[in-house]
Amino acid sequence: MANSKTYRILSLDGGGSWALIQVKCLRKLFAETFNSPDPTGHEVLSKFDLVAANSGGSLVAAAMAENLRLSEIEQIFGDEKLRSKVFSRLSFWEKSLLSSAARLFKIGAKYATKRKHQALKEILPKISQIDLMHIPKHVSIGDDVKTQFLIIGYDYYRNRAELFRTDCDSLASTSVIERKLKKLPAAVQSSSDCLVSLVDAIHASSTAPVNYFNEPATFKVNNKLKYYWDGGVTGNNNPVLAAVTEAICNREQYEIEHIQVLSIGTGTVSQLQFDEEIPVKYQELKAKHEEPGLIKDIQKMGTSILNDPPDTAAFVAYMILNSSMPAKPVDFIRMNPVLRPMMINDANGKHWDLPPGINNEEYATLNSMDMDAVEDKEVSLIVKLCDNWLNNAGVPNQAIRNDGALNCLIGHADFNTAKADFKTWFTVAN
């Protein structure tokens, strides 16, 4: 039911190198929906009114704003030298004695924040010079200026989410809300969240703490030095809920009648309970049962920003837009490969097995692989998982809500089903 009042959202999860999945997904969608196998970033962005992104997803969004072709963005994640610029390892001399000792327990920073900032400026030179408020004009095709950006960060000292916007008039912005409710005159200057470059915003959004980067992202906002961590710390590693809220806040002023959402993840894992009663063919399919303790707890907390189960944000956002709870929401599409056990019921009885096309060793490696996959063999395995999912070869799509057998209750069970609904957004009949 697309029309001039339809508002389309593209939401991109965080996930470091795994954001490669988002690029490959978009290439497949545009090849089969628009007969455009390698569109420019601006061509992709022109199909959406709002792009919300966090961390690795924000790098994908920014690279599209730079107007790189999707194949070129794929190369950012596929080229080990480029990956190593973003994930630039700390030398021995850059680590404190405490940090070096902590790494013995797989705790503590591995990468240099400042070198990441410089790498982003080198990879994305055009948008490094453009304030957020000017990005919609920069990415527009012709006179059609419509695509806004929403990038998630975490203010290190204020312990608050920081949402970097290109839309300085958004009614989700505190300063705009205040002007409206207090009937104040229009602001003389734009709010500070519009006055940073897109590269600075994604630098903030992608600086994962504790186990990843050695210090917060720093840059000046209104001539004041600010400090930021990854937006995943706010619980918005999947930014779809923030995106839907943004759209609803602006529904009246932009005359939005209908909202469509495409939310693309960076891969997720769903394990069985360690005490699962149904027979399990491989122990790797079950969550490890390890005794809690200080070291283990710190390790878990250090990676927890990625483990905000993205289904939580997706389900809440879906319910806000679909109170009748349709089982297959055509206008709310979650696309994300999920590495999970598969329930098999054959002559041998009911049991859990691996997803087709993924062997035991690959499953275990993918399950344990961190978001900072920098080695070629790691990225190759991510590509294999993604290609399996994109080609409906056995790896399922992440549901908005599963049943007890991990099958899709709400959402799209596989990539092809999700892709078919995405195509309907752009048919003449709609």
Coordinates of C-alpha atoms in Angstrom, one line a residue:
M1 CA 0.0 0.0 0.0
A2 CA 2.9 2.3 -0.8
N3 CA 1.8 5.9 -1.6
S4 CA 3.2 9.4 -1.3
K5 CA 2.5 9.3 2.4
T6 CA 4.4 6.1 2.9
Y7 CA 7.5 6.4 5.0
R8 CA 10.2 3.8 4.5
I9 CA 12.8 2.9 7.1
L10 CA 16.1 1.1 6.6
S11 CA 17.5 -0.1 10.0
L12 CA 21.0 -1.5 10.2
D13 CA 22.3 -3.4 13.2
G14 CA 25.8 -3.1 14.7
G15 CA 28.1 -6.0 14.4
G16 CA 31.6 -5.0 13.3
S17 CA 32.9 -7.0 10.4
W18 CA 29.7 -9.0 10.3
A19 CA 28.0 -5.9 8.8
L20 CA 29.3 -7.4 5.5
I21 CA 26.1 -9.4 5.7
Q22 CA 24.0 -6.2 5.3
V23 CA 25.9 -5.2 2.1
K24 CA 25.5 -8.6 0.5
C25 CA 21.8 -8.6 1.5
L26 CA 21.2 -5.2 -0.1
R27 CA 23.0 -6.3 -3.3
K28 CA 20.7 -9.3 -3.6
L29 CA 17.6 -7.3 -2.9
F30 CA 18.5 -4.6 -5.4
A31 CA 19.6 -7.1 -8.1
E32 CA 16.3 -8.9 -7.9
T33 CA 13.9 -6.1 -7.1
F34 CA 15.3 -3.3 -9.4
N35 CA 17.6 -5.3 -11.7
S36 CA 20.5 -3.3 -10.3
P37 CA 23.2 -5.8 -9.2
D38 CA 25.6 -3.1 -8.0
P39 CA 23.9 0.1 -7.2
T40 CA 25.6 3.2 -5.8
G41 CA 25.0 4.1 -2.2
H42 CA 22.8 7.1 -3.2
E43 CA 20.6 4.8 -5.4
V44 CA 20.0 2.6 -2.4
L45 CA 19.4 5.5 0.0
S46 CA 16.9 7.0 -2.4
K47 CA 14.4 4.2 -1.7
F48 CA 14.2 5.1 2.0
D49 CA 13.1 8.1 4.1
L50 CA 15.1 7.2 7.2
V51 CA 18.3 5.2 7.7
A52 CA 18.9 4.3 11.3
A53 CA 22.2 2.6 12.1
N54 CA 24.6 1.5 14.8
S55 CA 28.2 0.6 14.9
G56 CA 29.1 -1.7 11.9
G57 CA 25.8 -0.8 10.4
S58 CA 26.6 2.9 10.6
L59 CA 29.7 2.3 8.6
V60 CA 27.6 0.7 5.9
A61 CA 25.2 3.7 6.0
A62 CA 28.0 6.2 5.9
A63 CA 29.7 4.3 2.9
M64 CA 26.4 4.6 1.1
A65 CA 26.3 8.3 1.9
E66 CA 29.9 8.5 0.4
N67 CA 28.2 7.1 -2.7
L68 CA 30.4 4.0 -2.9
R69 CA 28.9 1.2 -4.9
L70 CA 27.8 -1.8 -2.9
S71 CA 30.6 -3.8 -4.3
E72 CA 33.1 -1.2 -3.0
I73 CA 31.5 -1.2 0.4
E74 CA 31.7 -5.0 0.4
Q75 CA 35.4 -4.6 -0.3
I76 CA 35.8 -2.5 2.9
F77 CA 34.8 -5.5 4.9
G78 CA 36.4 -8.1 2.5
D79 CA 39.9 -6.5 2.3
E80 CA 42.0 -7.6 5.3
K81 CA 44.2 -4.4 5.0
L82 CA 41.1 -2.1 5.2
R83 CA 39.7 -4.1 8.1
S84 CA 42.9 -3.9 9.9
K85 CA 42.9 -0.1 9.5
V86 CA 39.5 0.1 11.3
F87 CA 40.5 -2.6 13.8
S88 CA 44.1 -1.4 14.3
R89 CA 45.7 -3.5 17.0
L90 CA 47.4 -1.9 20.0
S91 CA 51.1 -2.5 20.2
F92 CA 52.6 -3.9 23.4
W93 CA 53.8 -0.4 24.3
E94 CA 50.4 1.1 23.9
K95 CA 48.9 -1.1 26.6
S96 CA 49.1 -0.5 30.3
L97 CA 50.4 -3.2 32.6
L98 CA 46.9 -3.8 33.9
S99 CA 45.5 -4.0 30.4
S100 CA 48.2 -6.5 29.3
A101 CA 47.5 -8.6 32.3
A102 CA 43.8 -8.5 31.7
R103 CA 44.2 -9.8 28.2
L104 CA 45.5 -13.1 29.6
F105 CA 41.9 -13.6 30.7
K106 CA 40.5 -12.3 27.3
I107 CA 39.5 -9.0 28.9
G108 CA 40.5 -5.6 27.8
A109 CA 41.0 -3.4 24.8
K110 CA 42.7 -4.7 21.6
Y111 CA 42.3 -1.8 19.2
A112 CA 43.3 1.9 18.9
T113 CA 40.3 4.3 18.9
K114 CA 42.2 7.2 17.4
R115 CA 43.6 5.2 14.5
K116 CA 40.0 4.0 13.7
H117 CA 38.9 7.6 13.5
Q118 CA 41.7 8.4 11.0
A119 CA 40.9 5.3 9.0
L120 CA 37.3 6.3 8.7
K121 CA 38.3 9.7 7.4
E122 CA 40.5 8.1 4.8
I123 CA 37.9 5.6 3.7
L124 CA 35.1 8.2 3.6
P125 CA 36.8 11.5 2.6
K126 CA 33.8 13.3 1.2
I127 CA 31.4 12.9 4.1
S128 CA 34.2 13.6 6.7
Q129 CA 33.9 17.2 5.7
I130 CA 30.0 17.5 5.8
D131 CA 27.9 18.2 8.8
L132 CA 25.0 15.8 9.4
M133 CA 22.4 18.5 8.6
H134 CA 23.8 18.7 5.0
I135 CA 23.9 15.0 4.4
P136 CA 20.3 14.6 3.0
K137 CA 21.1 17.2 0.3
H138 CA 24.4 15.4 -0.4
V139 CA 22.8 12.0 -0.9
S140 CA 19.9 13.2 -2.9
I141 CA 19.4 12.2 -6.5
G142 CA 18.2 15.3 -8.4
D143 CA 15.9 17.6 -6.4
D144 CA 14.4 14.8 -4.3
V145 CA 15.9 15.5 -0.9
K146 CA 14.3 13.1 1.5
T147 CA 16.7 10.6 3.1
Q148 CA 17.4 11.3 6.8
F149 CA 20.0 9.6 9.0
L150 CA 19.8 8.5 12.7
I151 CA 23.1 7.3 14.2
I152 CA 23.2 5.9 17.8
G153 CA 25.9 6.7 20.2
Y154 CA 26.5 6.7 24.0
D155 CA 27.6 9.8 25.8
Y156 CA 30.5 8.6 28.0
Y157 CA 30.3 11.1 30.8
R158 CA 26.5 11.8 30.9
N159 CA 25.7 8.1 30.7
R160 CA 23.0 8.7 28.2
A161 CA 22.1 7.7 24.6
E162 CA 23.2 10.3 22.0
L163 CA 21.2 10.2 18.8
F164 CA 23.0 12.0 16.0
R165 CA 20.4 13.2 13.4
T166 CA 20.5 14.8 10.0
D167 CA 16.9 16.1 10.6
C168 CA 17.4 19.2 12.8
D169 CA 13.6 19.7 12.9
S170 CA 12.8 16.2 14.2
L171 CA 10.1 16.2 16.8
A172 CA 12.0 13.4 18.5
S173 CA 14.8 15.9 19.4
T174 CA 14.7 17.4 22.9
S175 CA 15.4 20.9 21.7
V176 CA 12.6 20.8 19.1
I177 CA 10.2 19.2 21.7
E178 CA 11.0 22.0 24.1
R179 CA 10.4 24.7 21.5
K180 CA 7.1 23.2 20.6
L181 CA 5.8 22.6 24.1
K182 CA 7.0 26.0 25.4
K183 CA 6.0 27.8 22.2
L184 CA 9.5 29.2 21.8
P185 CA 10.7 31.0 18.7
A186 CA 12.6 29.0 16.1
A187 CA 16.2 28.3 17.1
V188 CA 18.9 30.6 15.9
Q189 CA 21.2 27.7 15.2
S190 CA 20.7 24.0 14.7
S191 CA 20.9 21.5 17.6
S192 CA 24.3 20.1 18.4
D193 CA 23.4 16.6 17.3
C194 CA 23.2 18.0 13.7
L195 CA 26.5 19.8 13.8
V196 CA 29.0 16.9 13.6
S197 CA 30.2 15.2 10.5
L198 CA 28.7 11.8 9.6
V199 CA 32.2 10.3 10.0
D200 CA 32.4 11.6 13.6
A201 CA 28.9 10.2 14.3
I202 CA 29.8 6.7 13.1
H203 CA 33.1 6.9 14.9
A204 CA 31.1 7.4 18.1
S205 CA 28.7 4.7 17.2
S206 CA 31.4 2.1 16.4
T207 CA 33.7 2.5 19.4
A208 CA 32.8 -0.6 21.4
P209 CA 34.2 -0.5 24.9
V210 CA 36.0 -2.8 27.3
N211 CA 37.0 -5.7 25.1
Y212 CA 37.5 -3.8 21.9
F213 CA 38.7 -0.1 21.7
N214 CA 41.1 1.4 24.2
E215 CA 39.3 4.7 24.8
P216 CA 36.1 6.5 24.0
A217 CA 35.7 8.3 20.7
T218 CA 36.5 12.0 21.1
F219 CA 35.7 14.9 18.9
K220 CA 34.4 18.5 19.3
V221 CA 30.7 19.3 19.3
N222 CA 30.0 23.1 19.5
N223 CA 33.7 23.6 20.3
K224 CA 33.5 21.3 23.3
L225 CA 35.3 18.0 23.4
K226 CA 32.8 15.1 23.8
Y227 CA 33.4 11.4 24.6
Y228 CA 31.4 8.6 23.2
W229 CA 31.0 4.8 23.3
D230 CA 29.3 2.5 20.9
G231 CA 25.5 3.0 20.6
G232 CA 25.1 -0.7 21.5
V233 CA 25.7 0.3 25.1
T234 CA 22.3 2.0 25.0
G235 CA 20.6 -1.2 24.2
N236 CA 20.1 -0.1 20.6
N237 CA 22.5 -2.4 18.8
N238 CA 19.5 -3.1 16.7
P239 CA 18.3 0.5 16.1
V240 CA 14.8 -0.3 14.7
L241 CA 12.9 0.8 17.8
A242 CA 14.7 4.1 17.8
A243 CA 13.9 4.5 14.1
V244 CA 10.2 3.7 14.5
T245 CA 10.0 6.1 17.4
E246 CA 11.6 8.8 15.2
A247 CA 9.0 8.2 12.5
I248 CA 6.0 8.3 14.8
C249 CA 7.2 11.5 16.5
N250 CA 7.3 13.1 13.0
R251 CA 4.1 11.5 11.7
E252 CA 2.1 14.7 11.8
Q253 CA 4.6 17.2 10.5
Y254 CA 5.6 15.0 7.6
E255 CA 2.0 13.7 7.0
I256 CA 3.1 10.1 7.3
E257 CA 0.2 7.7 6.8
H258 CA 2.0 4.4 6.6
I259 CA 5.4 3.1 7.8
Q260 CA 7.4 0.3 6.2
V261 CA 10.4 -1.1 7.9
L262 CA 13.4 -3.1 6.5
S263 CA 15.6 -4.2 9.4
I264 CA 18.8 -5.9 8.5
G265 CA 21.0 -7.7 11.0
T266 CA 24.6 -8.9 11.1
G267 CA 23.9 -12.5 12.0
T268 CA 22.8 -13.9 15.3
V269 CA 23.1 -17.2 17.3
S270 CA 20.4 -19.1 19.1
Q271 CA 21.6 -21.9 21.4
L272 CA 19.7 -24.6 23.2
Q273 CA 19.6 -24.8 27.0
F274 CA 22.4 -26.8 28.4
D275 CA 19.9 -29.2 29.9
E276 CA 17.8 -29.7 26.7
E277 CA 15.8 -32.9 27.0
I278 CA 15.3 -33.7 23.3
P279 CA 18.4 -35.5 21.9
V280 CA 21.0 -33.2 20.5
K281 CA 23.3 -34.6 17.8
Y282 CA 26.2 -32.2 18.5
Q283 CA 27.1 -30.7 21.9
E284 CA 28.0 -27.4 20.2
L285 CA 24.3 -26.8 19.6
K286 CA 23.8 -26.3 23.4
A287 CA 24.8 -23.3 25.4
K288 CA 27.8 -24.0 27.6
H289 CA 27.1 -24.4 31.3
E290 CA 30.0 -22.6 33.0
E291 CA 30.1 -21.6 36.6
P292 CA 29.6 -17.8 37.1
G293 CA 32.5 -15.9 38.5
L294 CA 34.3 -12.5 38.3
I295 CA 36.4 -13.3 35.2
K296 CA 33.5 -15.0 33.3
D297 CA 31.1 -12.2 34.3
I298 CA 33.4 -9.5 33.1
Q299 CA 33.9 -11.4 29.8
K300 CA 30.2 -11.7 29.3
M301 CA 29.6 -8.0 30.1
G302 CA 32.4 -6.9 27.8
T303 CA 30.6 -8.5 24.8
S304 CA 27.0 -7.9 26.0
I305 CA 26.4 -4.9 23.8
L306 CA 26.2 -7.4 20.9
N307 CA 24.1 -9.8 22.8
D308 CA 21.1 -7.5 23.2
P309 CA 18.9 -10.0 21.5
P310 CA 17.9 -8.2 18.4
D311 CA 14.5 -9.9 18.5
T312 CA 13.6 -7.7 21.5
A313 CA 13.9 -4.4 19.7
A314 CA 12.3 -6.0 16.6
F315 CA 9.3 -7.4 18.5
V316 CA 8.6 -4.1 20.3
A317 CA 8.8 -2.0 17.2
Y318 CA 6.7 -4.6 15.3
M319 CA 4.0 -4.4 18.0
I320 CA 3.9 -0.6 17.9
L321 CA 3.1 -0.7 14.2
N322 CA 1.1 -3.9 14.1
S323 CA -1.2 -4.1 17.2
S324 CA -3.3 -6.9 15.5
M325 CA -0.1 -9.1 15.4
P326 CA -0.1 -10.4 11.9
A327 CA 2.0 -13.6 11.5
K328 CA 3.7 -12.4 8.4
P329 CA 3.9 -8.6 8.4
V330 CA 4.4 -7.5 4.8
D331 CA 5.4 -4.0 5.9
F332 CA 7.8 -5.0 8.8
I333 CA 10.6 -7.1 7.4
R334 CA 13.4 -8.4 9.5
M335 CA 16.3 -9.9 7.5
N336 CA 19.1 -11.6 9.5
P337 CA 20.7 -15.1 9.2
V338 CA 20.3 -17.0 12.4
L339 CA 22.8 -19.7 13.3
R340 CA 20.6 -22.2 15.3
P341 CA 19.8 -25.8 15.8
M342 CA 17.2 -27.4 13.5
M343 CA 14.5 -29.6 14.8
I344 CA 14.5 -32.9 12.8
N345 CA 11.7 -35.5 13.0
D346 CA 12.6 -38.5 10.9
A347 CA 12.8 -42.3 11.2
N348 CA 15.3 -41.9 14.0
G349 CA 12.8 -39.8 16.0
K350 CA 12.8 -36.2 17.1
H351 CA 16.3 -34.6 17.5
W352 CA 18.3 -31.4 17.1
D353 CA 20.8 -31.2 14.3
L354 CA 23.0 -28.6 12.4
P355 CA 21.5 -26.3 9.8
P356 CA 22.1 -27.8 6.3
G357 CA 25.3 -26.6 4.7
I358 CA 27.1 -25.8 7.9
N359 CA 29.3 -28.5 9.4
N360 CA 30.1 -29.0 13.1
E361 CA 33.4 -27.3 13.1
E362 CA 32.1 -24.3 11.2
Y363 CA 29.1 -24.0 13.5
A364 CA 31.4 -24.0 16.6
T365 CA 33.7 -21.4 15.0
L366 CA 30.9 -19.1 14.0
N367 CA 29.3 -19.4 17.4
S368 CA 32.5 -18.4 19.1
M369 CA 33.6 -15.7 16.6
D370 CA 33.6 -12.2 17.9
M371 CA 32.4 -9.1 16.0
D372 CA 36.0 -8.0 15.3
A373 CA 36.6 -10.7 12.6
V374 CA 39.7 -9.4 10.9
E375 CA 41.4 -12.6 9.5
D376 CA 40.5 -13.7 6.0
K377 CA 39.5 -17.2 7.1
E378 CA 37.0 -15.7 9.6
V379 CA 35.4 -13.4 7.0
S380 CA 35.2 -16.3 4.6
L381 CA 33.2 -18.2 7.1
I382 CA 30.8 -15.2 7.6
V383 CA 30.4 -15.1 3.8
K384 CA 29.6 -18.8 3.7
L385 CA 26.9 -18.3 6.4
C386 CA 25.5 -15.3 4.5
D387 CA 25.5 -17.0 1.1
N388 CA 23.8 -20.1 2.6
W389 CA 21.0 -17.8 4.0
L390 CA 20.7 -15.6 0.9
N391 CA 20.3 -18.7 -1.3
N392 CA 17.8 -20.5 1.0
A393 CA 20.3 -23.4 1.4
G394 CA 19.4 -24.2 5.0
V395 CA 20.3 -21.3 7.3
P396 CA 17.0 -19.7 8.4
N397 CA 16.0 -16.1 8.7
Q398 CA 15.6 -14.6 12.2
A399 CA 12.0 -14.5 13.2
I400 CA 10.4 -11.6 15.1
R401 CA 9.1 -14.3 17.5
N402 CA 9.9 -18.1 17.5
D403 CA 7.9 -21.0 18.8
G404 CA 9.4 -23.6 21.2
A405 CA 11.0 -25.5 18.3
L406 CA 12.7 -22.3 17.2
N407 CA 10.5 -22.1 14.1
C408 CA 9.0 -18.8 12.9
L409 CA 5.8 -17.7 14.6
I410 CA 5.9 -14.0 13.5
G411 CA 8.0 -12.7 10.7
H412 CA 9.7 -14.4 7.7
A413 CA 11.1 -17.9 8.0
D414 CA 13.6 -17.6 5.2
F415 CA 15.3 -15.0 3.1
N416 CA 13.2 -15.7 -0.1
T417 CA 9.9 -15.1 1.8
A418 CA 11.2 -11.8 3.2
K419 CA 12.5 -10.8 -0.2
A420 CA 9.2 -11.4 -1.9
D421 CA 7.4 -9.1 0.6
F422 CA 10.1 -6.4 0.1
K423 CA 9.4 -6.5 -3.6
T424 CA 5.7 -5.8 -3.1
W425 CA 6.7 -2.4 -1.7
F426 CA 7.7 -1.3 -5.1
T427 CA 5.1 -2.9 -7.4
V428 CA 2.8 -0.7 -9.5
A429 CA -0.3 -2.1 -7.8
N430 CA 1.0 -0.8 -4.4

